mmCIF file of N, CA, C and O in Angstrom:
data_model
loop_
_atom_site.group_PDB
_atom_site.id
_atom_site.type_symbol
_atom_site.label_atom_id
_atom_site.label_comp_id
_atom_site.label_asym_id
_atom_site.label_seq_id
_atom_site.Cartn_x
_atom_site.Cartn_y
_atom_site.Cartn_z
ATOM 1 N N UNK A 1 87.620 108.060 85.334
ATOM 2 C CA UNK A 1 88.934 107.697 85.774
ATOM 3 C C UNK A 1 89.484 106.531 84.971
ATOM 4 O O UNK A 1 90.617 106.090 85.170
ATOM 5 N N UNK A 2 88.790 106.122 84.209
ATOM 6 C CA UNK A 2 89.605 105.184 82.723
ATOM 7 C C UNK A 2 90.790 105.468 82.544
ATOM 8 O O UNK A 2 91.258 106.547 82.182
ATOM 9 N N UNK A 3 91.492 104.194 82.871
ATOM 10 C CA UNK A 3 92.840 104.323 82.486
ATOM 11 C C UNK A 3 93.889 105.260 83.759
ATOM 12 O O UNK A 3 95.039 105.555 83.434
ATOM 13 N N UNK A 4 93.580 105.491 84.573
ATOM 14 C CA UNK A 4 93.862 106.044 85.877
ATOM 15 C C UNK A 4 94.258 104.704 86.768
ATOM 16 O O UNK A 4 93.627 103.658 86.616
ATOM 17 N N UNK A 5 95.488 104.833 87.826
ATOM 18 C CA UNK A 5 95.688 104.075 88.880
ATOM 19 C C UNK A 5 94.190 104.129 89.576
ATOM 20 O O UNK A 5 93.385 105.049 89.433
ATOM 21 N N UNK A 6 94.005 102.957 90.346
ATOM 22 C CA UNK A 6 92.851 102.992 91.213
ATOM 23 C C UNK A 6 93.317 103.934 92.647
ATOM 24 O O UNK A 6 94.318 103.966 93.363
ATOM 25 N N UNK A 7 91.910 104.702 92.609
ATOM 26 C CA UNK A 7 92.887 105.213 94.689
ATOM 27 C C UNK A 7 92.971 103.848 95.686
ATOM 28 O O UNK A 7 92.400 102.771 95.860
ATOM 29 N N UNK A 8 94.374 104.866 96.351
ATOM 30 C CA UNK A 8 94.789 103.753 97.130
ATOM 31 C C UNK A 8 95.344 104.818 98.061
ATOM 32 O O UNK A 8 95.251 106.018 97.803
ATOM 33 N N UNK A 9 96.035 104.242 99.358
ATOM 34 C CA UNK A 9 96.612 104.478 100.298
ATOM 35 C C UNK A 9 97.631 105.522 99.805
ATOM 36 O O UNK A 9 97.849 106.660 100.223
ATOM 37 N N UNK A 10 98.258 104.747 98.690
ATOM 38 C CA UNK A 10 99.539 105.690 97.646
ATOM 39 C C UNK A 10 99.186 106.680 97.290
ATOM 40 O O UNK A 10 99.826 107.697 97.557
ATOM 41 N N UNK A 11 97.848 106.713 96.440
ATOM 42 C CA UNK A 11 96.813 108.163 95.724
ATOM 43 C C UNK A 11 96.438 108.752 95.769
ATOM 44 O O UNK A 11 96.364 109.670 94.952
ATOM 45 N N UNK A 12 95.671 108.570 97.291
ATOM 46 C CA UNK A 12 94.460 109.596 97.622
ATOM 47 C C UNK A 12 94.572 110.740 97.834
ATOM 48 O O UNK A 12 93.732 111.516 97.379
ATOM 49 N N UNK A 13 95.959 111.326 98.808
ATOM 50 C CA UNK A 13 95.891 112.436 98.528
ATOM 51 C C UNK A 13 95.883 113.237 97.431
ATOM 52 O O UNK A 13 95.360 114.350 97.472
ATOM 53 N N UNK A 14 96.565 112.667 96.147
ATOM 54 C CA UNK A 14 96.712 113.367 95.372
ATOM 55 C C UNK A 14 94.876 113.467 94.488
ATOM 56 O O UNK A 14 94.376 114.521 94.096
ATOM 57 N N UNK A 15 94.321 112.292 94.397
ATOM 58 C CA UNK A 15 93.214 112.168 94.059
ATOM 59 C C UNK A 15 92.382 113.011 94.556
ATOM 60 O O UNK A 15 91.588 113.621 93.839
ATOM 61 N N UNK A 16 92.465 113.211 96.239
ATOM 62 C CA UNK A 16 91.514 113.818 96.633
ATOM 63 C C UNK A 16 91.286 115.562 96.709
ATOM 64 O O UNK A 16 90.372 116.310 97.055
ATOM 65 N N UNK A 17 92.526 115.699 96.231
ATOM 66 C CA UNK A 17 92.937 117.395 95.646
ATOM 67 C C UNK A 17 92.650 117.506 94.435
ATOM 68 O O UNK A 17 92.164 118.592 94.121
ATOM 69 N N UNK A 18 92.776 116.786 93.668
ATOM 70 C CA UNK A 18 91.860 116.839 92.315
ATOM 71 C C UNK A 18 90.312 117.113 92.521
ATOM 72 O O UNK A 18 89.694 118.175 92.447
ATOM 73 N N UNK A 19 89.897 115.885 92.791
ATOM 74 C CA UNK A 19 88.438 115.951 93.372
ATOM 75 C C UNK A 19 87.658 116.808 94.253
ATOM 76 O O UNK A 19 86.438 116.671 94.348
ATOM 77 N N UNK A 20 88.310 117.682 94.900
ATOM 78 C CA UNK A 20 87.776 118.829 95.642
ATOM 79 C C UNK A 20 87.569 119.251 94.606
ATOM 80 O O UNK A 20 86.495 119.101 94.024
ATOM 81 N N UNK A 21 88.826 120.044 94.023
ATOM 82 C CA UNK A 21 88.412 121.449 93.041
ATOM 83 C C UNK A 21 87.873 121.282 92.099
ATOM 84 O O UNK A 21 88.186 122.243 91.397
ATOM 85 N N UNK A 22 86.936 120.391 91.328
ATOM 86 C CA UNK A 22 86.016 119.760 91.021
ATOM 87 C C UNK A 22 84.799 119.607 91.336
ATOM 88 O O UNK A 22 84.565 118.828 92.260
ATOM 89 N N UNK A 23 83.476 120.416 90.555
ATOM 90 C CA UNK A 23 81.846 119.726 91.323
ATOM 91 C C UNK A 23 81.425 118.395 90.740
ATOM 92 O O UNK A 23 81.512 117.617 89.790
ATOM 93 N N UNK A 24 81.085 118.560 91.532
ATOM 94 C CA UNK A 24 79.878 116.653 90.574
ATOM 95 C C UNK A 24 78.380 117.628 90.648
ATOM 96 O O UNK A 24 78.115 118.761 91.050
ATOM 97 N N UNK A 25 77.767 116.739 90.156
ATOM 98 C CA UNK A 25 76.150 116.449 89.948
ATOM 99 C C UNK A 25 75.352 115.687 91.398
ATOM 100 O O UNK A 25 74.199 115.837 91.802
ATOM 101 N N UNK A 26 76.224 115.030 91.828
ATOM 102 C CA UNK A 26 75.491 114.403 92.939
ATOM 103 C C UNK A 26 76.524 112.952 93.607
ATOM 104 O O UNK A 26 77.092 111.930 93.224
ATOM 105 N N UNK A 27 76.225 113.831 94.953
ATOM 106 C CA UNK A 27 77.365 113.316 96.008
ATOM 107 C C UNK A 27 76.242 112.316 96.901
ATOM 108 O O UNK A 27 75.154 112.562 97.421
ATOM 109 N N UNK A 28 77.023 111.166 96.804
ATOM 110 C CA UNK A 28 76.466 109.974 97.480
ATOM 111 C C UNK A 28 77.242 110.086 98.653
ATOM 112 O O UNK A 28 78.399 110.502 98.595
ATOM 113 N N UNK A 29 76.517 109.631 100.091
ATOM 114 C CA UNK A 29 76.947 109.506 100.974
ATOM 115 C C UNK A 29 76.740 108.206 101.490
ATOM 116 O O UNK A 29 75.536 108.016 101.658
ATOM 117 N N UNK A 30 77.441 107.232 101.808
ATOM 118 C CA UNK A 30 77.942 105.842 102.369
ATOM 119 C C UNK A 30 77.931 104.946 101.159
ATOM 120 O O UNK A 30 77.051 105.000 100.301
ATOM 121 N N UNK A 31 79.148 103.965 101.132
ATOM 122 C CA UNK A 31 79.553 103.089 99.900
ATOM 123 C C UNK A 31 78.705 101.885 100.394
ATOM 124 O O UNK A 31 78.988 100.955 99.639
ATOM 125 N N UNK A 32 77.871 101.507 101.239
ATOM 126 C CA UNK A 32 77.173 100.493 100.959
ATOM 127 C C UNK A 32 76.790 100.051 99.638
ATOM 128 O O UNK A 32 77.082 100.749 98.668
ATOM 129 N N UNK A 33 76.131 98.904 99.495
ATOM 130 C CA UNK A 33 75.462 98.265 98.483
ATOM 131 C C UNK A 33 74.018 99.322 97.789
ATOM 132 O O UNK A 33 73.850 99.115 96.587
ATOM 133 N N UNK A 34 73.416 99.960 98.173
ATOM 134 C CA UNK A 34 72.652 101.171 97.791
ATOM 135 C C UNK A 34 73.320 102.606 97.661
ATOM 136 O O UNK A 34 72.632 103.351 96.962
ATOM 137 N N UNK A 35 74.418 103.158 98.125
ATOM 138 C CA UNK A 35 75.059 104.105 97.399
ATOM 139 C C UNK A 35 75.908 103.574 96.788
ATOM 140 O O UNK A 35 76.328 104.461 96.045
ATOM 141 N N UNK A 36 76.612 102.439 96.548
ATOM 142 C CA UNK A 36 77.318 102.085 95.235
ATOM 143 C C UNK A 36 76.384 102.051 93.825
ATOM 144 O O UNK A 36 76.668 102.555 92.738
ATOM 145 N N UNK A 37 75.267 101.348 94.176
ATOM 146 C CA UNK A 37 74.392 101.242 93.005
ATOM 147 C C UNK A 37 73.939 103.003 92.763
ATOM 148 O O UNK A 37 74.161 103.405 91.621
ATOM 149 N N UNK A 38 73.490 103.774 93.497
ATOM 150 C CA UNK A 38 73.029 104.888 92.922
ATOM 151 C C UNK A 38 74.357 105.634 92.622
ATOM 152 O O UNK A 38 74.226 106.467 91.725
ATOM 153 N N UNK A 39 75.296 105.565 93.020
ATOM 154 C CA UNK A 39 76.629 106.432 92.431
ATOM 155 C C UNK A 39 77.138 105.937 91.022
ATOM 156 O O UNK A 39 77.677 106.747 90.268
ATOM 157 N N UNK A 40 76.942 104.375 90.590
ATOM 158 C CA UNK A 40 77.484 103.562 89.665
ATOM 159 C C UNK A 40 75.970 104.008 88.373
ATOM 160 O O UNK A 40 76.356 104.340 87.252
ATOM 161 N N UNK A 41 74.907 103.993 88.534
ATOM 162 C CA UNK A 41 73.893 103.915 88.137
ATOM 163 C C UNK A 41 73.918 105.776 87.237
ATOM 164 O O UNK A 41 73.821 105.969 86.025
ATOM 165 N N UNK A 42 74.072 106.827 88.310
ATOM 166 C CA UNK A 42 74.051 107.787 88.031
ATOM 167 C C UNK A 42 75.730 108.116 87.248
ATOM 168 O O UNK A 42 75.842 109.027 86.427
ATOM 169 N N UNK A 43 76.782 107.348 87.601
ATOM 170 C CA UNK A 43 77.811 108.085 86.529
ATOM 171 C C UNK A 43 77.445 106.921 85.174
ATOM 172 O O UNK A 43 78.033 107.109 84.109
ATOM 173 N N UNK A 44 76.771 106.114 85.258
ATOM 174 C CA UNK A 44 76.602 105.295 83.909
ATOM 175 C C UNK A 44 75.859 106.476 82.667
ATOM 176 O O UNK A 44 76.068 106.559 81.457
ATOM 177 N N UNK A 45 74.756 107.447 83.755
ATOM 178 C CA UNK A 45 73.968 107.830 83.243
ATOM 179 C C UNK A 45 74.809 109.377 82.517
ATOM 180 O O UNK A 45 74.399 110.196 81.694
ATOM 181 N N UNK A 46 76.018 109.274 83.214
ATOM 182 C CA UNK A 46 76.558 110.516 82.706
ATOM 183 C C UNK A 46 76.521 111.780 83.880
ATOM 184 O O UNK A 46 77.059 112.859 83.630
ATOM 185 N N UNK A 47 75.981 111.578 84.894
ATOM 186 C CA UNK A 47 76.366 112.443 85.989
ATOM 187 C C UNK A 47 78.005 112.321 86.377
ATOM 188 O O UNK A 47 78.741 111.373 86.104
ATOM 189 N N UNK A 48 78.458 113.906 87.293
ATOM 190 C CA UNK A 48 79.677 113.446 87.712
ATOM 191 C C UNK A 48 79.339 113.320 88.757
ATOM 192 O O UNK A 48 78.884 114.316 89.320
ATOM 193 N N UNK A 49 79.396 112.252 89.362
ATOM 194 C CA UNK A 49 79.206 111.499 90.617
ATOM 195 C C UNK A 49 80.387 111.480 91.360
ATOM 196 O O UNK A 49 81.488 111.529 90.811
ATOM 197 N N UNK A 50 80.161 111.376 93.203
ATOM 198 C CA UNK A 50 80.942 111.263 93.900
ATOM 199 C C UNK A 50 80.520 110.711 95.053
ATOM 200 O O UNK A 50 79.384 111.122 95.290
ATOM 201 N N UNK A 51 80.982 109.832 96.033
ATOM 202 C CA UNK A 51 80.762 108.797 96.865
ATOM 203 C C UNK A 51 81.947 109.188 97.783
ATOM 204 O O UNK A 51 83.138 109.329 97.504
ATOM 205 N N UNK A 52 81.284 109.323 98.967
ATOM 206 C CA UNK A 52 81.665 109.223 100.132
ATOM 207 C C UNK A 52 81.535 108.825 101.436
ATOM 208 O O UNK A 52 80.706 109.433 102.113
ATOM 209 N N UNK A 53 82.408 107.603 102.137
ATOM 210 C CA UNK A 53 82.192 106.283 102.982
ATOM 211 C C UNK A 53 82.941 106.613 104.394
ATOM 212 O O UNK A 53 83.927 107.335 104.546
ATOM 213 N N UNK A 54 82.425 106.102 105.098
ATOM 214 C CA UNK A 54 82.915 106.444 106.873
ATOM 215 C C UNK A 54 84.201 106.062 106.999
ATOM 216 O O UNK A 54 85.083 106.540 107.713
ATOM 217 N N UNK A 55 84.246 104.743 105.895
ATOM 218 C CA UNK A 55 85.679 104.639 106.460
ATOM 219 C C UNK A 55 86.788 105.247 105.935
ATOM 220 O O UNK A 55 87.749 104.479 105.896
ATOM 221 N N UNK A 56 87.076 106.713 105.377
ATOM 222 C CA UNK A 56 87.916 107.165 104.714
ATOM 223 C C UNK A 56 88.250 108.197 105.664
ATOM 224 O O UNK A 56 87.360 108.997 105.950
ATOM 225 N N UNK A 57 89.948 108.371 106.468
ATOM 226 C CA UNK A 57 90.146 108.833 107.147
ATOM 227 C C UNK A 57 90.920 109.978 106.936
ATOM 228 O O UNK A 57 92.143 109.871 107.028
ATOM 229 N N UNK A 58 90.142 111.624 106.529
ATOM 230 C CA UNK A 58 91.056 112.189 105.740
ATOM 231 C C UNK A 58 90.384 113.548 106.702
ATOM 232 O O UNK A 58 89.395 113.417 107.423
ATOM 233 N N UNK A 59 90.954 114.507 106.574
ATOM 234 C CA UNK A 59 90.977 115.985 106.911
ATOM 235 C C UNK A 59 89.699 116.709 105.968
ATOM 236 O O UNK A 59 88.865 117.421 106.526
ATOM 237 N N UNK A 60 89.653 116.455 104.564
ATOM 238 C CA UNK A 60 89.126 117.373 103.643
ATOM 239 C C UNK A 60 88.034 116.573 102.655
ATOM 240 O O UNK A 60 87.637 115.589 103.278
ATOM 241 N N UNK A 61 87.592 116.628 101.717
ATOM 242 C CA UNK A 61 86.697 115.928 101.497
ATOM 243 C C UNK A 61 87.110 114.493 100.792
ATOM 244 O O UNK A 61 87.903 114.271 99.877
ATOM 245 N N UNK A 62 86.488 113.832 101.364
ATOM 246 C CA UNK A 62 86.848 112.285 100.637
ATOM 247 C C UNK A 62 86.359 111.722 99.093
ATOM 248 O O UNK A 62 85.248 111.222 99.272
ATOM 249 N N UNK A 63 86.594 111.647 98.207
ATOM 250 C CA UNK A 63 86.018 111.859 97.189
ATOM 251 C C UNK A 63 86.241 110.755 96.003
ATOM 252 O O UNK A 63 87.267 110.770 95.324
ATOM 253 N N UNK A 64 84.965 109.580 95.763
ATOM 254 C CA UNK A 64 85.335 109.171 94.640
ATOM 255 C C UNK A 64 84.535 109.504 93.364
ATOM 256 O O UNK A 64 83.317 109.644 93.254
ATOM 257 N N UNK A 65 85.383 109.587 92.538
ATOM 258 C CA UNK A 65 84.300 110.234 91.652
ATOM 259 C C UNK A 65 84.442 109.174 90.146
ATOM 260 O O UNK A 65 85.489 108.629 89.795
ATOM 261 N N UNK A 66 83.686 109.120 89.735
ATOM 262 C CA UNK A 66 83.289 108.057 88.449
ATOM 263 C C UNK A 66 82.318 109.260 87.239
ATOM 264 O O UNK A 66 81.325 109.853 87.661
ATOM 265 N N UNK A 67 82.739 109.421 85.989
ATOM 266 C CA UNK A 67 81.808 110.073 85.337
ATOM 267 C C UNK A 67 82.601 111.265 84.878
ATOM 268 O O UNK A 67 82.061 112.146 84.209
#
């Protein structure tokens, strides 16, 4: 997402319709301090990674993706 707005309140939907129709490599579940590091760790490594946190209040899948 280089060079991309960050998601926000403004984005997400549109972000998060991207990011559905899209697979990753490996979906982290909760943005704590240990799935940030293994989501950050694994798109460093070149996975497409995606992270998803309780507090994201959406209908469809919540999705950040790095990688």
């Amino acid at each position: 997402m280089a060079g991309e707005a960050p998601i926000s309140h403004h984005t997400r939907d549109t972000a998060l319709a991207q990011m559905a129709a899209e697979p990753v490599d490996l979906l982290v579940i909760g943005g704590g301090i240990t799935g940030a590091g293994i989501a950050r760790d694994a798109a460093m490594r070149g996975f497409r990674t995606a992270l998803i946190d309780q507090g994201t209040s959406v209908t469809g899948p919540a999705l950040t993706r790095r990688g």
